[in-house]
Amino acid sequence: MFDTIAPRYDVTNDVMSLGQDRSWRRATVRAVGAGVGDTVLDLAAGTGTSTAPYADLGAQVVACDLSVGMVTQGRHRRPDLAFVAGDALALPFADASFDVVTISFGLRNVPDVDGALAEMLRVTRPGGRLVVCEFSTPPSWALRTAHELYLRTVLPTLVQAVASIDDAYEYLVESIRQWPDQVGLAEQVQDAGWGQVAYRNLTGGIAALHRAVRPGPVL
């Protein structure tokens, strides 16, 4: 599915989120807090739109995505970035390879979320960080109702106008609806072995940033 939508993925996301994805990416970059010399793994990186800011800040960053189509698009657009086709459930990296692992709007597409969180823990050094940006559940009843109406009625029309890929984005809408809320995801992150788990809402809880640290002595 993602191979099919790769050529129009970024522009469709921009339209689908009414431009909010840009502010969500900026918030994720701030939460990651990567700088010169830091090693960063950007999972479900797609075409590298979420990866580029870390490289621009001087970090050593790897963009990893299961979709070969996405990786191919990314290599064409940003040949200066390191792209790897890899499965979040069997990451092709050694233990404790990264200072930070981050994933934006991709964790809900993994068939085994607990397994993916455990793999992320494995490749993160002790004292290293996890940052997850993902759709969530607005705590406000009014915003939650408006968001559901948007997903059900407005979004399909927008997607059809820019991408003509109804089936793929029907799946994405359903994955948003079925995804756990902020507290539920925080509990999953903690159960996977991460410590200092915290989250904050973005755009009233339409999305949320979850942060955590791998326990153990800092290397």
Coordinates of N, CA and C in Angstrom, one line a residue:
M1 N 0.8 -1.2 0.0 CA 0.0 0.0 0.0 C 0.9 1.3 0.0
F2 N 1.9 1.3 0.9 CA 2.7 2.5 1.0 C 3.6 2.7 -0.3
D3 N 4.0 1.6 -0.9 CA 4.7 1.7 -2.2 C 3.9 2.4 -3.2
T4 N 2.6 2.1 -3.2 CA 1.7 2.7 -4.2 C 1.5 4.2 -4.0
I5 N 1.4 4.6 -2.7 CA 1.1 6.0 -2.4 C 2.4 6.9 -2.3
A6 N 3.6 6.3 -2.4 CA 4.8 7.0 -2.1 C 5.0 8.3 -2.9
P7 N 4.7 8.3 -4.2 CA 4.9 9.5 -5.0 C 4.1 10.7 -4.5
R8 N 2.9 10.5 -4.0 CA 2.1 11.6 -3.5 C 1.9 11.7 -2.0
Y9 N 2.7 10.9 -1.3 CA 2.5 10.7 0.1 C 2.6 12.1 0.9
D10 N 3.7 12.8 0.7 CA 3.9 14.0 1.4 C 2.9 15.1 1.2
V11 N 2.5 15.3 -0.1 CA 1.5 16.3 -0.3 C 0.2 15.9 0.2
T12 N -0.1 14.6 0.1 CA -1.4 14.1 0.6 C -1.5 14.3 2.1
N13 N -0.4 14.0 2.8 CA -0.4 14.2 4.3 C -0.6 15.7 4.6
D14 N 0.0 16.6 3.9 CA -0.2 18.0 4.1 C -1.6 18.4 4.0
V15 N -2.3 17.9 2.9 CA -3.7 18.2 2.7 C -4.6 17.6 3.8
M16 N -4.3 16.3 4.1 CA -5.1 15.5 5.0 C -5.1 16.1 6.4
S17 N -4.0 16.7 6.8 CA -3.9 17.3 8.1 C -4.2 18.8 8.2
L18 N -4.6 19.3 7.0 CA -4.8 20.7 6.9 C -3.6 21.6 7.3
G19 N -2.4 21.0 7.0 CA -1.2 21.7 7.2 C -0.6 21.5 8.6
Q20 N -1.4 20.8 9.5 CA -0.9 20.6 10.9 C 0.3 19.7 11.0
D21 N 0.5 18.8 10.0 CA 1.6 17.9 10.1 C 3.0 18.7 10.2
R22 N 3.0 19.9 9.6 CA 4.3 20.7 9.7 C 4.6 21.1 11.1
S23 N 3.5 21.5 11.9 CA 3.8 21.9 13.3 C 4.1 20.7 14.1
W24 N 3.4 19.6 13.8 CA 3.7 18.3 14.5 C 5.1 17.9 14.3
R25 N 5.6 18.0 13.1 CA 7.0 17.6 12.8 C 8.0 18.5 13.6
R26 N 7.7 19.8 13.6 CA 8.5 20.8 14.4 C 8.5 20.4 15.9
A27 N 7.4 20.1 16.4 CA 7.3 19.7 17.8 C 8.1 18.4 18.1
T28 N 8.1 17.5 17.2 CA 8.8 16.2 17.3 C 10.3 16.5 17.3
V29 N 10.8 17.4 16.4 CA 12.2 17.7 16.3 C 12.6 18.3 17.7
R30 N 11.8 19.2 18.2 CA 12.2 19.8 19.5 C 12.2 18.8 20.6
A31 N 11.3 17.8 20.6 CA 11.2 16.8 21.6 C 12.4 15.9 21.5
V32 N 12.8 15.5 20.3 CA 14.0 14.7 20.1 C 15.3 15.4 20.6
G33 N 15.4 16.7 20.4 CA 16.5 17.4 20.9 C 17.8 17.0 20.4
A34 N 17.9 16.5 19.2 CA 19.2 16.0 18.7 C 20.1 17.2 18.3
G35 N 21.4 16.9 18.4 CA 22.4 17.9 18.1 C 23.6 17.3 17.4
V36 N 24.6 18.1 17.2 CA 25.8 17.6 16.5 C 26.4 16.3 17.2
G37 N 26.6 15.3 16.4 CA 27.2 14.1 16.9 C 26.2 13.1 17.4
D38 N 25.0 13.4 17.7 CA 24.0 12.5 18.2 C 23.6 11.5 17.1
T39 N 23.3 10.3 17.5 CA 22.9 9.3 16.5 C 21.4 9.1 16.6
V40 N 20.7 9.2 15.5 CA 19.2 9.2 15.6 C 18.7 8.2 14.5
L41 N 17.8 7.4 15.0 CA 17.1 6.5 14.1 C 15.6 7.0 13.9
D42 N 15.3 7.3 12.7 CA 13.9 7.8 12.3 C 13.2 6.7 11.7
L43 N 12.3 6.0 12.4 CA 11.5 4.9 11.9 C 10.3 5.3 11.2
A44 N 9.8 4.5 10.2 CA 8.7 4.8 9.4 C 8.9 6.2 8.8
A45 N 10.1 6.4 8.3 CA 10.6 7.7 7.8 C 10.0 8.1 6.5
G46 N 9.4 7.2 5.8 CA 8.8 7.5 4.5 C 9.8 8.0 3.5
T47 N 9.6 9.2 3.0 CA 10.5 9.8 2.0 C 11.6 10.6 2.6
G48 N 11.6 10.6 4.0 CA 12.7 11.4 4.7 C 12.3 12.8 5.1
T49 N 11.0 13.2 4.9 CA 10.6 14.5 5.3 C 10.8 14.7 6.8
S50 N 10.6 13.7 7.6 CA 10.7 13.8 9.0 C 12.2 13.7 9.4
T51 N 13.0 13.1 8.6 CA 14.4 12.8 8.9 C 15.3 14.0 8.6
A52 N 15.1 14.8 7.6 CA 16.0 15.9 7.2 C 16.3 16.9 8.3
P53 N 15.4 17.3 9.1 CA 15.8 18.3 10.1 C 16.9 17.8 11.1
Y54 N 16.9 16.5 11.4 CA 18.0 16.0 12.3 C 19.4 16.1 11.6
A55 N 19.4 15.8 10.3 CA 20.7 15.9 9.6 C 21.1 17.4 9.5
D56 N 20.1 18.2 9.3 CA 20.4 19.7 9.2 C 20.9 20.2 10.5
L57 N 20.6 19.6 11.6 CA 21.1 20.0 12.9 C 22.4 19.4 13.3
G58 N 22.9 18.5 12.4 CA 24.3 18.0 12.6 C 24.3 16.6 13.2
A59 N 23.1 16.0 13.4 CA 23.0 14.6 13.9 C 23.4 13.6 12.8
Q60 N 23.8 12.4 13.3 CA 24.0 11.3 12.4 C 22.7 10.5 12.3
V61 N 22.0 10.6 11.3 CA 20.6 10.1 11.3 C 20.4 9.1 10.2
V62 N 19.6 8.0 10.5 CA 19.3 7.0 9.6 C 17.8 7.0 9.4
A63 N 17.3 7.1 8.2 CA 15.9 7.0 7.8 C 15.6 5.5 7.5
C64 N 14.7 4.9 8.2 CA 14.3 3.5 8.0 C 12.8 3.4 7.8
D65 N 12.5 2.6 6.8 CA 11.1 2.4 6.4 C 10.9 1.0 5.8
L66 N 9.8 0.4 6.1 CA 9.5 -1.0 5.5 C 9.3 -0.9 4.0
S67 N 8.7 0.2 3.6 CA 8.3 0.3 2.2 C 9.5 0.7 1.3
V68 N 9.8 -0.2 0.4 CA 10.9 0.1 -0.6 C 10.5 1.2 -1.5
G69 N 9.3 1.4 -1.8 CA 8.8 2.5 -2.6 C 9.1 3.8 -1.9
M70 N 8.8 3.9 -0.6 CA 9.1 5.1 0.1 C 10.6 5.4 0.2
V71 N 11.4 4.4 0.5 CA 12.9 4.5 0.5 C 13.4 5.0 -0.8
T72 N 12.9 4.4 -1.9 CA 13.4 4.8 -3.2 C 13.1 6.3 -3.5
Q73 N 11.8 6.7 -3.2 CA 11.5 8.1 -3.3 C 12.4 9.0 -2.5
G74 N 12.7 8.6 -1.2 CA 13.5 9.4 -0.4 C 14.9 9.5 -0.9
R75 N 15.5 8.4 -1.4 CA 16.9 8.5 -1.9 C 16.9 9.4 -3.1
H76 N 15.9 9.4 -3.9 CA 15.9 10.3 -5.0 C 15.8 11.8 -4.6
R77 N 15.0 12.1 -3.6 CA 14.7 13.5 -3.2 C 15.9 14.0 -2.3
R78 N 16.4 13.1 -1.4 CA 17.4 13.6 -0.5 C 18.6 12.6 -0.5
P79 N 19.4 12.6 -1.6 CA 20.5 11.7 -1.7 C 21.6 11.8 -0.6
D80 N 21.5 12.9 0.1 CA 22.5 13.1 1.2 C 22.1 12.4 2.5
L81 N 20.9 11.9 2.5 CA 20.5 11.1 3.7 C 20.7 9.6 3.6
A82 N 20.9 9.0 4.7 CA 21.1 7.5 4.8 C 19.7 6.9 4.9
F83 N 19.3 6.1 3.9 CA 18.0 5.4 3.9 C 18.3 3.9 4.0
V84 N 17.5 3.2 4.8 CA 17.6 1.8 5.0 C 16.1 1.2 4.9
A85 N 15.9 0.2 4.1 CA 14.7 -0.5 4.1 C 14.7 -1.6 5.2
G86 N 13.8 -1.4 6.2 CA 13.9 -2.3 7.4 C 12.6 -2.4 8.1
D87 N 12.4 -3.5 8.8 CA 11.2 -3.9 9.5 C 11.3 -3.5 11.0
A88 N 10.3 -2.7 11.5 CA 10.4 -2.3 12.9 C 10.4 -3.4 13.9
L89 N 9.9 -4.6 13.4 CA 9.9 -5.8 14.3 C 11.2 -6.6 14.2
A90 N 12.1 -6.2 13.4 CA 13.4 -6.9 13.3 C 14.4 -5.9 12.7
L91 N 14.7 -4.9 13.5 CA 15.6 -3.8 13.0 C 17.0 -4.3 12.7
P92 N 17.5 -3.9 11.5 CA 18.8 -4.3 11.1 C 19.9 -3.5 11.7
F93 N 19.9 -3.3 13.0 CA 20.9 -2.5 13.7 C 21.3 -3.3 14.9
A94 N 22.6 -3.0 15.4 CA 23.1 -3.6 16.6 C 22.5 -3.1 17.8
D95 N 22.6 -3.8 18.9 CA 22.1 -3.3 20.2 C 22.8 -2.0 20.5
A96 N 22.0 -1.1 21.2 CA 22.5 0.2 21.7 C 23.2 1.0 20.7
S97 N 22.6 1.1 19.4 CA 23.3 1.8 18.3 C 23.0 3.3 18.3
F98 N 21.9 3.7 19.0 CA 21.4 5.1 18.8 C 21.2 5.8 20.1
D99 N 21.4 7.1 20.0 CA 21.1 8.0 21.2 C 19.6 8.3 21.2
V100 N 18.9 8.3 20.1 CA 17.5 8.6 20.0 C 16.8 7.7 19.0
V101 N 15.7 7.2 19.3 CA 14.8 6.5 18.3 C 13.5 7.3 18.2
T102 N 13.1 7.6 17.0 CA 11.8 8.4 16.9 C 11.0 7.8 15.8
I103 N 9.7 7.8 15.9 CA 8.8 7.4 14.9 C 7.5 8.3 14.9
S104 N 7.2 8.8 13.7 CA 6.1 9.7 13.6 C 5.0 9.1 12.7
F105 N 3.8 8.9 13.2 CA 2.6 8.5 12.5 C 2.9 7.2 11.7
G106 N 3.7 6.3 12.4 CA 3.9 5.0 11.8 C 3.7 3.8 12.8
L107 N 3.8 4.1 14.0 CA 3.7 3.0 15.0 C 2.3 2.3 14.9
R108 N 1.3 3.0 14.6 CA -0.1 2.3 14.5 C -0.2 1.4 13.3
N109 N 0.8 1.5 12.4 CA 0.8 0.7 11.2 C 1.6 -0.6 11.4
V110 N 2.2 -0.7 12.5 CA 3.0 -1.9 12.8 C 2.1 -3.0 13.4
P111 N 2.1 -4.2 12.9 CA 1.2 -5.3 13.4 C 1.4 -5.7 14.8
D112 N 2.6 -5.5 15.3 CA 2.9 -5.9 16.7 C 3.5 -4.7 17.4
V113 N 2.7 -3.8 18.0 CA 3.3 -2.6 18.6 C 4.2 -2.9 19.8
D114 N 3.8 -3.8 20.6 CA 4.7 -4.2 21.7 C 6.1 -4.7 21.2
G115 N 6.0 -5.5 20.2 CA 7.3 -6.0 19.6 C 8.2 -4.9 19.1
A116 N 7.5 -3.9 18.4 CA 8.3 -2.8 17.8 C 8.9 -1.9 18.9
L117 N 8.1 -1.7 20.0 CA 8.6 -0.9 21.1 C 9.8 -1.6 21.8
A118 N 9.8 -2.9 21.8 CA 10.9 -3.7 22.4 C 12.1 -3.6 21.5
E119 N 11.9 -3.7 20.2 CA 13.0 -3.5 19.3 C 13.7 -2.1 19.3
M120 N 12.8 -1.1 19.5 CA 13.4 0.2 19.6 C 14.2 0.4 20.9
L121 N 13.7 -0.3 22.0 CA 14.5 -0.3 23.2 C 15.8 -1.0 23.0
R122 N 15.8 -2.1 22.3 CA 17.1 -2.8 22.0 C 18.2 -2.0 21.3
V123 N 17.8 -1.2 20.3 CA 18.8 -0.5 19.5 C 19.1 0.9 20.1
T124 N 18.4 1.2 21.3 CA 18.7 2.5 21.9 C 19.7 2.3 23.1
R125 N 20.7 3.1 23.2 CA 21.7 3.0 24.2 C 21.0 3.3 25.6
P126 N 21.5 2.7 26.7 CA 21.0 3.1 28.0 C 21.1 4.6 28.2
G127 N 20.1 5.2 28.7 CA 20.0 6.6 28.9 C 19.5 7.3 27.6
G128 N 19.4 6.6 26.5 CA 18.9 7.2 25.3 C 17.4 7.3 25.3
R129 N 16.9 8.0 24.3 CA 15.5 8.5 24.3 C 14.6 7.9 23.2
L130 N 13.4 7.8 23.5 CA 12.3 7.4 22.5 C 11.4 8.6 22.4
V131 N 11.0 9.0 21.1 CA 10.0 10.0 20.9 C 9.0 9.4 19.9
V132 N 7.8 9.3 20.2 CA 6.7 8.9 19.3 C 5.7 10.0 19.1
C133 N 5.5 10.3 17.9 CA 4.4 11.3 17.5 C 3.4 10.5 16.8
E134 N 2.1 10.5 17.3 CA 1.1 9.7 16.7 C -0.3 10.3 16.9
F135 N -1.2 10.0 16.0 CA -2.6 10.4 16.2 C -3.1 9.9 17.6
S136 N -4.0 10.7 18.2 CA -4.5 10.3 19.5 C -6.0 10.7 19.6
T137 N -6.4 10.8 20.9 CA -7.8 11.1 21.2 C -8.0 12.4 21.9
P138 N -8.6 13.4 21.3 CA -8.8 14.6 22.0 C -9.6 14.4 23.2
P139 N -9.2 15.0 24.4 CA -9.9 14.8 25.6 C -11.2 15.6 25.6
S140 N -11.3 16.7 24.8 CA -12.5 17.5 24.8 C -13.6 16.8 23.9
W141 N -14.8 16.6 24.5 CA -15.8 15.9 23.8 C -16.1 16.7 22.5
A142 N -16.2 18.0 22.5 CA -16.5 18.8 21.3 C -15.5 18.6 20.2
L143 N -14.2 18.6 20.6 CA -13.1 18.4 19.6 C -13.1 17.0 19.1
R144 N -13.4 16.1 20.0 CA -13.4 14.7 19.6 C -14.5 14.4 18.6
T145 N -15.7 15.0 18.8 CA -16.8 14.9 17.9 C -16.5 15.5 16.5
A146 N -15.9 16.7 16.6 CA -15.6 17.4 15.3 C -14.5 16.6 14.5
H147 N -13.6 16.1 15.2 CA -12.5 15.3 14.6 C -13.1 14.0 13.9
E148 N -14.0 13.4 14.6 CA -14.6 12.2 14.0 C -15.4 12.5 12.8
L149 N -16.1 13.7 12.8 CA -16.9 14.1 11.7 C -15.9 14.4 10.5
Y150 N -14.8 15.1 10.8 CA -13.8 15.4 9.8 C -13.3 14.1 9.1
L151 N -12.9 13.1 10.0 CA -12.4 11.8 9.4 C -13.5 11.1 8.5
R152 N -14.7 11.2 8.9 CA -15.8 10.5 8.2 C -16.3 11.2 7.0
T153 N -16.3 12.5 6.9 CA -16.9 13.2 5.8 C -15.9 14.1 5.0
V154 N -15.1 14.9 5.7 CA -14.3 15.8 4.9 C -13.0 15.1 4.3
L155 N -12.4 14.3 5.2 CA -11.1 13.7 4.7 C -11.2 12.9 3.5
P156 N -12.2 12.0 3.3 CA -12.2 11.3 2.0 C -12.3 12.1 0.8
T157 N -13.0 13.3 0.9 CA -13.1 14.2 -0.3 C -11.8 14.8 -0.6
L158 N -11.1 15.3 0.5 CA -9.8 15.9 0.2 C -8.8 14.9 -0.4
V159 N -8.8 13.7 0.2 CA -7.8 12.7 -0.3 C -8.1 12.3 -1.8
Q160 N -9.4 12.2 -2.1 CA -9.8 11.8 -3.5 C -9.3 12.9 -4.4
A161 N -9.4 14.2 -4.0 CA -9.1 15.3 -4.8 C -7.6 15.4 -5.2
V162 N -6.7 15.0 -4.2 CA -5.3 15.1 -4.4 C -4.6 13.8 -4.8
A163 N -5.2 12.7 -4.5 CA -4.5 11.4 -4.6 C -5.2 10.3 -5.3
S164 N -6.5 10.3 -5.3 CA -7.3 9.2 -6.0 C -6.9 7.8 -5.5
I165 N -6.8 7.7 -4.1 CA -6.4 6.4 -3.5 C -7.3 6.1 -2.4
D166 N -8.5 6.0 -2.6 CA -9.5 5.8 -1.6 C -9.2 4.6 -0.6
D167 N -8.9 3.5 -1.2 CA -8.7 2.3 -0.4 C -7.6 2.4 0.6
A168 N -6.4 3.0 0.2 CA -5.3 3.2 1.1 C -5.7 4.1 2.3
Y169 N -6.4 5.2 2.0 CA -6.6 6.1 3.1 C -7.9 5.7 3.9
E170 N -8.7 4.8 3.4 CA -9.7 4.2 4.2 C -9.1 3.5 5.3
Y171 N -8.0 2.7 5.0 CA -7.3 2.0 6.0 C -6.7 2.9 7.0
L172 N -6.1 4.0 6.6 CA -5.4 5.0 7.5 C -6.5 5.6 8.5
V173 N -7.6 5.9 7.9 CA -8.7 6.5 8.8 C -9.1 5.5 9.9
E174 N -9.3 4.2 9.5 CA -9.7 3.2 10.4 C -8.6 3.0 11.5
S175 N -7.3 3.1 11.0 CA -6.2 2.8 12.0 C -6.2 4.0 13.0
I176 N -6.6 5.2 12.7 CA -6.6 6.3 13.6 C -7.7 6.0 14.6
R177 N -8.9 5.6 14.1 CA -10.0 5.4 15.0 C -9.8 4.3 16.0
Q178 N -9.0 3.2 15.6 CA -8.8 2.1 16.5 C -7.6 2.2 17.4
W179 N -6.8 3.3 17.2 CA -5.6 3.5 18.0 C -5.9 3.8 19.5
P180 N -5.1 3.3 20.4 CA -5.3 3.7 21.8 C -5.1 5.1 22.1
D181 N -5.7 5.6 23.2 CA -5.6 7.0 23.6 C -4.2 7.2 24.2
Q182 N -4.0 8.4 24.7 CA -2.7 8.8 25.2 C -2.3 7.9 26.4
V183 N -3.2 7.7 27.3 CA -2.8 6.9 28.5 C -2.5 5.5 28.1
G184 N -3.4 4.9 27.2 CA -3.2 3.6 26.7 C -1.8 3.3 26.1
L185 N -1.4 4.3 25.2 CA -0.1 4.1 24.6 C 1.0 4.3 25.6
A186 N 0.9 5.2 26.5 CA 1.9 5.4 27.6 C 2.1 4.1 28.3
E187 N 1.0 3.4 28.6 CA 1.1 2.2 29.4 C 1.9 1.1 28.5
Q188 N 1.6 1.1 27.2 CA 2.3 0.1 26.3 C 3.8 0.4 26.3
V189 N 4.1 1.7 26.2 CA 5.5 2.1 26.2 C 6.2 1.6 27.5
Q190 N 5.6 1.9 28.6 CA 6.2 1.5 29.9 C 6.3 0.0 30.0
D191 N 5.3 -0.8 29.6 CA 5.3 -2.2 29.6 C 6.4 -2.8 28.8
A192 N 6.8 -2.1 27.7 CA 7.9 -2.6 26.9 C 9.3 -2.4 27.5
G193 N 9.3 -1.7 28.7 CA 10.6 -1.6 29.4 C 11.2 -0.2 29.4
W194 N 10.5 0.7 28.8 CA 10.9 2.1 28.8 C 10.6 2.8 30.2
G195 N 11.5 3.7 30.6 CA 11.2 4.5 31.8 C 11.0 5.9 31.5
Q196 N 10.6 6.7 32.6 CA 10.3 8.1 32.5 C 9.3 8.4 31.4
V197 N 8.3 7.7 31.2 CA 7.3 7.8 30.2 C 6.4 9.0 30.4
A198 N 6.3 9.9 29.4 CA 5.4 11.1 29.5 C 4.9 11.4 28.2
Y199 N 3.8 12.2 28.2 CA 3.2 12.6 26.9 C 2.7 14.0 27.0
R200 N 2.5 14.6 25.9 CA 1.8 15.9 25.8 C 1.0 16.0 24.5
N201 N -0.2 16.6 24.6 CA -1.1 16.7 23.4 C -0.6 17.8 22.4
L202 N -0.9 17.5 21.2 CA -0.7 18.4 20.1 C -2.0 18.7 19.4
T203 N -2.3 20.0 19.1 CA -3.6 20.3 18.5 C -4.8 19.7 19.3
G204 N -4.8 20.0 20.6 CA -5.9 19.6 21.4 C -6.0 18.1 21.6
G205 N -5.0 17.3 21.3 CA -5.0 15.9 21.4 C -5.4 15.1 20.2
I206 N -5.5 15.8 19.0 CA -5.7 15.1 17.8 C -4.4 14.3 17.5
A207 N -3.3 14.8 17.9 CA -2.0 14.0 17.9 C -1.4 14.2 19.3
A208 N -0.4 13.3 19.6 CA 0.3 13.4 20.9 C 1.7 13.0 20.8
L209 N 2.6 13.6 21.6 CA 4.0 13.2 21.6 C 4.2 12.4 22.9
H210 N 4.7 11.2 22.7 CA 5.1 10.4 23.8 C 6.6 10.3 23.9
R211 N 7.2 10.5 25.1 CA 8.6 10.5 25.3 C 9.0 9.5 26.4
A212 N 10.1 8.8 26.3 CA 10.6 7.9 27.3 C 12.1 7.8 27.2
V213 N 12.7 7.1 28.2 CA 14.1 6.9 28.3 C 14.4 5.4 28.6
R214 N 15.5 4.9 27.9 CA 15.9 3.5 28.2 C 16.6 3.5 29.5
P215 N 16.1 2.8 30.5 CA 16.8 2.7 31.8 C 18.2 2.1 31.7
G216 N 19.0 2.4 32.7 CA 20.4 1.9 32.7 C 21.4 3.0 32.8
P217 N 22.6 2.6 33.1 CA 23.7 3.6 33.2 C 24.0 4.2 31.8
V218 N 24.2 5.5 31.8 CA 24.4 6.3 30.6 C 25.7 5.9 30.0
L219 N 25.8 5.6 28.7 CA 27.0 5.2 28.0 C 27.6 6.4 27.4

